[in-house]
Each structure stands twice: as C-alpha cells, then as structure tokens.
mmCIF file of C-alpha atoms in Angstrom:
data_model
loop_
_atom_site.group_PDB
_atom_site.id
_atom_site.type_symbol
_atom_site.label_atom_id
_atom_site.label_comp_id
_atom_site.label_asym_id
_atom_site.label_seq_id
_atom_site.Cartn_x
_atom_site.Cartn_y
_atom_site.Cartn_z
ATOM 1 C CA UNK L 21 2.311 21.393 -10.380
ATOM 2 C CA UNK L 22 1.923 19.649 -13.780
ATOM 3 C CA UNK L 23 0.636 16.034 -14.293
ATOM 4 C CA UNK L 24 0.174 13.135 -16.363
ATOM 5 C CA UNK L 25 -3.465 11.744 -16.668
ATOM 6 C CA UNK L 26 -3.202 8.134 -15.510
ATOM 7 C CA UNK L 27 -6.175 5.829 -15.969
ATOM 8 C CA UNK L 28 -7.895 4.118 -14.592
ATOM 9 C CA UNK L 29 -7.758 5.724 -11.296
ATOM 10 C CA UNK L 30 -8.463 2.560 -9.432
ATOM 11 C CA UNK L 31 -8.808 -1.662 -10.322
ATOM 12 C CA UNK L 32 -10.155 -4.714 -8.623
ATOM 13 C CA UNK L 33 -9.617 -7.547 -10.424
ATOM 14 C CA UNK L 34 -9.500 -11.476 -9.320
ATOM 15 C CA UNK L 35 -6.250 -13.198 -8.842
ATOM 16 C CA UNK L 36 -4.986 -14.616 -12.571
ATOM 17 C CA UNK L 37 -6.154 -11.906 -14.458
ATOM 18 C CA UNK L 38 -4.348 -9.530 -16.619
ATOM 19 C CA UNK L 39 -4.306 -5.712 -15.722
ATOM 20 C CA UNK L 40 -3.778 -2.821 -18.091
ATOM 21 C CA UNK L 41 -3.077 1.115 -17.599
ATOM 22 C CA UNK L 42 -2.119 4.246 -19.929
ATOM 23 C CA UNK L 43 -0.708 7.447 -19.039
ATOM 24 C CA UNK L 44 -1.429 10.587 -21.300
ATOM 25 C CA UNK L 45 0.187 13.708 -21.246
ATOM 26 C CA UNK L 46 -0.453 16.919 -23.555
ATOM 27 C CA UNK L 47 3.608 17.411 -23.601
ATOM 28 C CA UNK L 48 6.195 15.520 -25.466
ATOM 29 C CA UNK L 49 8.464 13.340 -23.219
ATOM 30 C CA UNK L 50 11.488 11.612 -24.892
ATOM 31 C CA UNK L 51 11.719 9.112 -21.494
ATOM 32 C CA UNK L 52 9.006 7.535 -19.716
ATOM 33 C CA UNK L 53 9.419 5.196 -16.772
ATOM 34 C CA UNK L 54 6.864 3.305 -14.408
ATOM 35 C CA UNK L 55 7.186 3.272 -10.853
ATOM 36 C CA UNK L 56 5.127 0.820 -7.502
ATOM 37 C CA UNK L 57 4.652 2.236 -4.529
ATOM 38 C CA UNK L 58 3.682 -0.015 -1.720
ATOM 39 C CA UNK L 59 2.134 1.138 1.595
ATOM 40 C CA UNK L 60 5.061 2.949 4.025
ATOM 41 C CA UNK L 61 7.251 3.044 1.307
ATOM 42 C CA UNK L 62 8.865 4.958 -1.703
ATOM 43 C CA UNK L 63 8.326 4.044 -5.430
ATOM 44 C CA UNK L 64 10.268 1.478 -6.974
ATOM 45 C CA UNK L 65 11.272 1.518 -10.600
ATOM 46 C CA UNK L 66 9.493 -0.838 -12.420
ATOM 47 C CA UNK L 67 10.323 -0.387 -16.365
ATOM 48 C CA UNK L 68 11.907 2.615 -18.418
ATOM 49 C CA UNK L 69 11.631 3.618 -21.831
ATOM 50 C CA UNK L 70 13.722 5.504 -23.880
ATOM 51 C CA UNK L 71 12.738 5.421 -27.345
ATOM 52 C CA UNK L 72 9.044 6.149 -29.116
ATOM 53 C CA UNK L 73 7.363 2.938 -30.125
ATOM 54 C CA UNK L 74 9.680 0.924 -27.561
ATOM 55 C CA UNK L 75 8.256 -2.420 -25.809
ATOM 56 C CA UNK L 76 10.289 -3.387 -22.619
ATOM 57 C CA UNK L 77 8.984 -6.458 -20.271
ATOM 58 C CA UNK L 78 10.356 -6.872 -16.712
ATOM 59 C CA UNK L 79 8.940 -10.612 -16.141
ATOM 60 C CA UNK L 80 5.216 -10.242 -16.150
ATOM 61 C CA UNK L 81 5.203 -6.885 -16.492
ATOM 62 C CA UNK L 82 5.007 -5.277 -20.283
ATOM 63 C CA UNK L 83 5.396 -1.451 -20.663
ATOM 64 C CA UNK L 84 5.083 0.482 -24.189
ATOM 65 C CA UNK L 85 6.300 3.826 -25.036
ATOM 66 C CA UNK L 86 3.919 5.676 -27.473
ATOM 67 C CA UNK L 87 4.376 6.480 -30.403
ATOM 68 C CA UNK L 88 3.554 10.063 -30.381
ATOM 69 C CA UNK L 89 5.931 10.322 -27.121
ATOM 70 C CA UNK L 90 2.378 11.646 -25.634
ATOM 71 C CA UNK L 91 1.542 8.187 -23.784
ATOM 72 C CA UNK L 92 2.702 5.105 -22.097
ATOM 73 C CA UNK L 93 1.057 1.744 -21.332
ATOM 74 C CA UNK L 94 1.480 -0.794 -18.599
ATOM 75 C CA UNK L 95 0.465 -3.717 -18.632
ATOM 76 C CA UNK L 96 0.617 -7.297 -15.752
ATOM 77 C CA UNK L 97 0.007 -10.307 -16.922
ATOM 78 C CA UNK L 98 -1.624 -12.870 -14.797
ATOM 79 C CA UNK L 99 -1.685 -10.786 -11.778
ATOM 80 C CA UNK L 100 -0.517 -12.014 -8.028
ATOM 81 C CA UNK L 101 -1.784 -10.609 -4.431
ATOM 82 C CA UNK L 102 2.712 -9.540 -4.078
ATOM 83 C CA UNK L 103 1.134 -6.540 -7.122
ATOM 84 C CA UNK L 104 -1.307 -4.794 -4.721
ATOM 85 C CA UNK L 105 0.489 -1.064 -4.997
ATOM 86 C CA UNK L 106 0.319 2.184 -6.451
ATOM 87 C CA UNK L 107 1.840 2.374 -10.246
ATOM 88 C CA UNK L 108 2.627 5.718 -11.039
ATOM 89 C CA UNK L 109 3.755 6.478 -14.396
ATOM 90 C CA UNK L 110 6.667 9.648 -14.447
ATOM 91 C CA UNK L 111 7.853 11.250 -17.880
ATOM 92 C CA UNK L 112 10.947 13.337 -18.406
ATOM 93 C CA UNK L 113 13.330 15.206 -21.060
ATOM 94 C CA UNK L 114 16.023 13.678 -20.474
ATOM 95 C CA UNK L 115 19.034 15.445 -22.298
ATOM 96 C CA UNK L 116 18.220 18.806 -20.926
ATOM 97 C CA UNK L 117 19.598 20.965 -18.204
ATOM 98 C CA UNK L 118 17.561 18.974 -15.964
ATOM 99 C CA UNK L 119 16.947 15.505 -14.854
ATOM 100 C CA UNK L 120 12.662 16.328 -13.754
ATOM 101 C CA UNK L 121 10.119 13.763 -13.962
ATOM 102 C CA UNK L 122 6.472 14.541 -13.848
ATOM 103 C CA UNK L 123 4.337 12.387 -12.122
ATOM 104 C CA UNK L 124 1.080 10.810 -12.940
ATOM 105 C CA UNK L 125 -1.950 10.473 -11.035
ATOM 106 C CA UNK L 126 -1.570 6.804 -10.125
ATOM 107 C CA UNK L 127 -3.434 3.825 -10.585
ATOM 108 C CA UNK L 128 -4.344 2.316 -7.206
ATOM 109 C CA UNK L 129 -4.522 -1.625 -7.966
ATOM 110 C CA UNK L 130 -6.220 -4.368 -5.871
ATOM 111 C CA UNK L 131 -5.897 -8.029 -6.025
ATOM 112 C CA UNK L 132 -8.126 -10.419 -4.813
ATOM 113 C CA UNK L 133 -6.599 -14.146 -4.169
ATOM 114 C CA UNK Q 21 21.230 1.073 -8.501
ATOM 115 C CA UNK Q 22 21.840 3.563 -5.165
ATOM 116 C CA UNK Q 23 20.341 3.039 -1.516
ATOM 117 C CA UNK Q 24 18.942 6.707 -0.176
ATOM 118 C CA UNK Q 25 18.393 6.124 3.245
ATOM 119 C CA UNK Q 26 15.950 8.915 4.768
ATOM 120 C CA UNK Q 27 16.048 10.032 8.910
ATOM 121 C CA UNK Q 28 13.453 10.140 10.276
ATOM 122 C CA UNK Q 29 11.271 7.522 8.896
ATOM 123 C CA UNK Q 30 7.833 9.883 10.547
ATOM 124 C CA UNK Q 31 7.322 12.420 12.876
ATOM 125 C CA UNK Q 32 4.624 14.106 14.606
ATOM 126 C CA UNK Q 33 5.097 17.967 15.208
ATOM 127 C CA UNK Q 34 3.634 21.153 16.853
ATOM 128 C CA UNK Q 35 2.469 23.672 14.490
ATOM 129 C CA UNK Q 36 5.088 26.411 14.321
ATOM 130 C CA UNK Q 37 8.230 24.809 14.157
ATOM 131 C CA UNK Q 38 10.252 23.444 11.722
ATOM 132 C CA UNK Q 39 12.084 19.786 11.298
ATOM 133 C CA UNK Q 40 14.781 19.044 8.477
ATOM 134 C CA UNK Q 41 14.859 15.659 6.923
ATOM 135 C CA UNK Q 42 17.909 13.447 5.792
ATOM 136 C CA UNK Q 43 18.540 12.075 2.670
ATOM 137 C CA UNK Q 44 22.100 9.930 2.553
ATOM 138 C CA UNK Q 45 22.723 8.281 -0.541
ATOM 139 C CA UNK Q 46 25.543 5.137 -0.244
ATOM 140 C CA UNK Q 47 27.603 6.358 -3.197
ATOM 141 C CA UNK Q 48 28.003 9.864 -5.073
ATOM 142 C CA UNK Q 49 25.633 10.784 -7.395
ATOM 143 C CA UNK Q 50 25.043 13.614 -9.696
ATOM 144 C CA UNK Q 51 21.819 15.008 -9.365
ATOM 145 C CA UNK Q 52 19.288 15.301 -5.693
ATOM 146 C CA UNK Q 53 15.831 15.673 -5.731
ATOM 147 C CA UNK Q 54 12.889 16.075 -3.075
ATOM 148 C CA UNK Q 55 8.873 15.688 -3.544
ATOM 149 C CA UNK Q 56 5.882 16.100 -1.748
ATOM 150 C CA UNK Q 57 3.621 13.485 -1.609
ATOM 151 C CA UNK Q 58 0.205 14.900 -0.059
ATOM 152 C CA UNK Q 59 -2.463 12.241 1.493
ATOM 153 C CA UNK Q 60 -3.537 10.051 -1.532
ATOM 154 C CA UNK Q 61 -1.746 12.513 -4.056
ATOM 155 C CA UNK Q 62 0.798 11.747 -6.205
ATOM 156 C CA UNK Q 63 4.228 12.911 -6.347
ATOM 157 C CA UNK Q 64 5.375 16.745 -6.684
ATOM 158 C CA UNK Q 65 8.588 17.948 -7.139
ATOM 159 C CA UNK Q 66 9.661 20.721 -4.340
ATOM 160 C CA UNK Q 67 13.523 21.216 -5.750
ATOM 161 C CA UNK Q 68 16.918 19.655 -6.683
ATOM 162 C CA UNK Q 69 19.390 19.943 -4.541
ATOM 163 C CA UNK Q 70 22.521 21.586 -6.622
ATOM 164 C CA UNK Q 71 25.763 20.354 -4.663
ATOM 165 C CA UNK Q 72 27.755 23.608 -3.670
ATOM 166 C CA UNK Q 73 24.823 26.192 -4.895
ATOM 167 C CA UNK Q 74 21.213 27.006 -4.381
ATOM 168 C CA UNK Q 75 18.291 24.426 -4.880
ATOM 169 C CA UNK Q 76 16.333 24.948 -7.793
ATOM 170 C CA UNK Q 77 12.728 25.470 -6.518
ATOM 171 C CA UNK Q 78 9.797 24.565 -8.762
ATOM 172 C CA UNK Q 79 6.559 26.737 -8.740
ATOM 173 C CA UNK Q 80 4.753 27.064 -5.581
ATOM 174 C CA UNK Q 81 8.197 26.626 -3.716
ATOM 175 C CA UNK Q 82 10.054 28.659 -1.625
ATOM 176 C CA UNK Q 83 13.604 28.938 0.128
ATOM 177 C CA UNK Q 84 12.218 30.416 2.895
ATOM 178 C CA UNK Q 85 9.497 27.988 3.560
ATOM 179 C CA UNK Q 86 11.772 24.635 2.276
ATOM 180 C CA UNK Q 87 15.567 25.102 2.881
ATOM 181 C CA UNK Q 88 17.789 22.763 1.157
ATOM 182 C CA UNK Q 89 21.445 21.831 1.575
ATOM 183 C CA UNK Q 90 23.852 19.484 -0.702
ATOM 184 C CA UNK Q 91 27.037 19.867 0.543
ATOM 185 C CA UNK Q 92 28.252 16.902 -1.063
ATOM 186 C CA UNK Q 93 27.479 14.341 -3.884
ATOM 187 C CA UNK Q 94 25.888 12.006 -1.147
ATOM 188 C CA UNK Q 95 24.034 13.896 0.942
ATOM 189 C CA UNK Q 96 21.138 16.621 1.353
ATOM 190 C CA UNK Q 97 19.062 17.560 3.854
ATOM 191 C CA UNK Q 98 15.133 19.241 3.485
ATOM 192 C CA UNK Q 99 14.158 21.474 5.926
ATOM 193 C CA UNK Q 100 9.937 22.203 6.545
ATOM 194 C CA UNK Q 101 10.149 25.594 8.395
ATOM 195 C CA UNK Q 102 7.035 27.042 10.578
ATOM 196 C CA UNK Q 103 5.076 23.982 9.591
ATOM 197 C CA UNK Q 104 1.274 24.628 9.980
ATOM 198 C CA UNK Q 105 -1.119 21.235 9.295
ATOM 199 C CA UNK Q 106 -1.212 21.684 5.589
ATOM 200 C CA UNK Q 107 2.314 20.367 5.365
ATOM 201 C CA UNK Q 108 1.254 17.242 7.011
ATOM 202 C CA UNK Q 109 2.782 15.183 3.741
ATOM 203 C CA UNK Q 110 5.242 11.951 2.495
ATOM 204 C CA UNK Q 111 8.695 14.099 1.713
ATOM 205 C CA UNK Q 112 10.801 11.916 -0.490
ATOM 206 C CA UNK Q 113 14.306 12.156 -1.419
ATOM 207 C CA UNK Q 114 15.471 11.214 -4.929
ATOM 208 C CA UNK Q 115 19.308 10.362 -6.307
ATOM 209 C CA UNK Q 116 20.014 9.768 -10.066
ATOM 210 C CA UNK Q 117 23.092 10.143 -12.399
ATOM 211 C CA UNK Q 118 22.184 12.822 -15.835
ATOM 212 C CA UNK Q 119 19.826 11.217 -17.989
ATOM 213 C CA UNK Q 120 19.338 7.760 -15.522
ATOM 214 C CA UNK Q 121 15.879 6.894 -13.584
ATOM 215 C CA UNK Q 122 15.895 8.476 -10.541
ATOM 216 C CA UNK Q 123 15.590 5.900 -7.715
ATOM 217 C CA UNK Q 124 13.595 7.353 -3.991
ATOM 218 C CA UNK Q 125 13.985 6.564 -0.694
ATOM 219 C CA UNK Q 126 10.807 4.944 1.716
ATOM 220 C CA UNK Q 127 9.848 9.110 2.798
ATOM 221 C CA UNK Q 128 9.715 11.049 5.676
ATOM 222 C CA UNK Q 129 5.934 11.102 7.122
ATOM 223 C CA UNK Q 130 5.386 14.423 8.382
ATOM 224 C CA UNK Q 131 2.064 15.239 10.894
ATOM 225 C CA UNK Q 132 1.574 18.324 11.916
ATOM 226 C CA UNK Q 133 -0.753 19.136 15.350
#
C-alpha cells in the first residue's frame, strides 16, 4: 500500500540533544498527525495538525504542518532515554467518506544517557 | 480519548488454520479500523470495519483471506484464515469518531509455524 517518506530512517544521538524528522508525501493531506510506538505496544498519538502552516507543541515536542500540505516536521527538544520509540508520521483527508491515514516509514530513534 | 483493548495479546499457530482477533473499544465509536504491521514495517491498513455491513478492504485485501465483523459501535473482531508464515505480523485495531485521530490498541502478535 501507499506511504509517506519519513526521514531519517534511523538516529543516535546523546542524551540533551535536540532531534528533528520530516515526512514527505507526493499527495495533498489536509490532516497530519504523529504517532510513538514503543516496543510490545501500539502507537500513541503524539501531536495533530489540522491546518497548513500550523505549529502545535505537546511539552518538548514541536510538530509543523507544511505549507504545501505535502510535509510535516517533528521535532524533540532536549531529548530523554523515556523517547527511545518509533515516530511514525500518518496523513489523512479528513472530511471525506473516509476516516484513512497513511502511514510513514518511521523514524527509529535511540537515546543514549 | 477511547481504550481498545485487543485478545489475544500473541499467539503462535500451525500453518493452515485460522485465529480471529478482538478488538473491544470501552465506549461507542463511529468508525473501526485494522492494520498490518509486518516485522520492522510500518503500518498498513487491511479494512474498516462498517458496523451492520461489509468491511471495506483496501488493495491487496481480501474477505476471504481477512473476515471482519462489527456488530456493534464497540466491538469488531479480525479473522486471519488458512494462515501460512507470511502472515506472521502485529494486527492492530483502531477506533476514532469522523474526522478525529484514530487512537490503536497494543496489537495482536501473530507467528505462524
């Protein structure tokens, strides 16, 4: 099935630093929401945007909605060992017949303490 | 936001056979949806589950090979029929109002022998 290009694939960054992540897709979404997944478990909903150009933060995390309704950017700020996970962005059309998301690839992140 | 419970949390199973899933969601909500999740893949959308009608398969999906039922507005149930090893997969159960993230449950791991 259809996906969203997520980079980078993979991080490891030290403790303290700041971590950033894009999504790309060739459609046009008019929603596009960020999701964790830890190990053994389903993904969590991190941040959703609604609007083109849109900048939502849920504590440390920052997530923009672009403006071409093409992309979407994640970013952590000052990263902990607790944000070790899978982030997986997931765009949809709302408003339609249809509630779908598509996924993206994922981002696999890795803290070191 | 809703709590999907899924039964069973994993199983292991003979090639051949077939084992439906359980998705219960604590309060009624509008729209059911279950995904694949292959080894290290990200998320793809088998169907939602249309409460009194017929799932609405995606491509690459079949009735045959992934039965769904929603008889009500909490509950739907997946089934994997004459599983061979290829299915060995995360299934994950989804629950959102129209136009609302759609929040998962923790998945069914599914190995097949």
């Amino acid at each position: 099935g259809q996906q969203l290009n997520q980079s980078p694939q993979s991080m490891f960054i030290q403790e303290g630093e700041d971590v950033s992540m894009n999504c790309t897709s060739s459609s046009i979404f008019n929603t596009w929401l960020w999701y964790k997944q830890d190990p053994g478990e389903g993904p969590v909903l991190l941040i959703a945007l609604y609007k083109a150009g849109e900048l939502t933060s849920n504590g440390r995390l920052t997530a923009q909605f672009g403006i071409t309704r093409k992309d979407s950017f994640l970013n952590i700020s000052a990263s902990i060992p607790s944000d070790v996970g899978i982030y997986f962005c997931a765009g949809s059309l709302y408003g339609g017949a249809t509630n779908k998301l598509i996924f993206g690839t994922g981002t696999l992140l890795a803290v070191q303490p | 936001s809703a709590v999907i419970s899924q039964k069973p949390s994993r199983d292991i199973c003979q090639r051949g056979t077939s084992l439906t899933i359980q998705c219960q969601v604590d309060s009624q909500v509008t729209m059911m949806f279950w995904y694949r999740q292959q080894p290290g893949q990200s998320l793809t959308l088998i169907a939602t589950a249309n409460q009194g009608s017929e799932a609405t398969y995606e491509s690459g999906f079949v009735i045959d090979k992934f039965p769904i039922s929603r008889p009500n507005l909490t509950f739907s149930t997946l089934t994997v029929s004459n599983m061979s090893p290829e299915d060995s997969s995360i299934y994950l159960c989804s629950a959102s109002e129209r136009n609302q993230p759609q929040h998962f449950g923790d998945g069914t791991r599914l190995s097949i022998l």
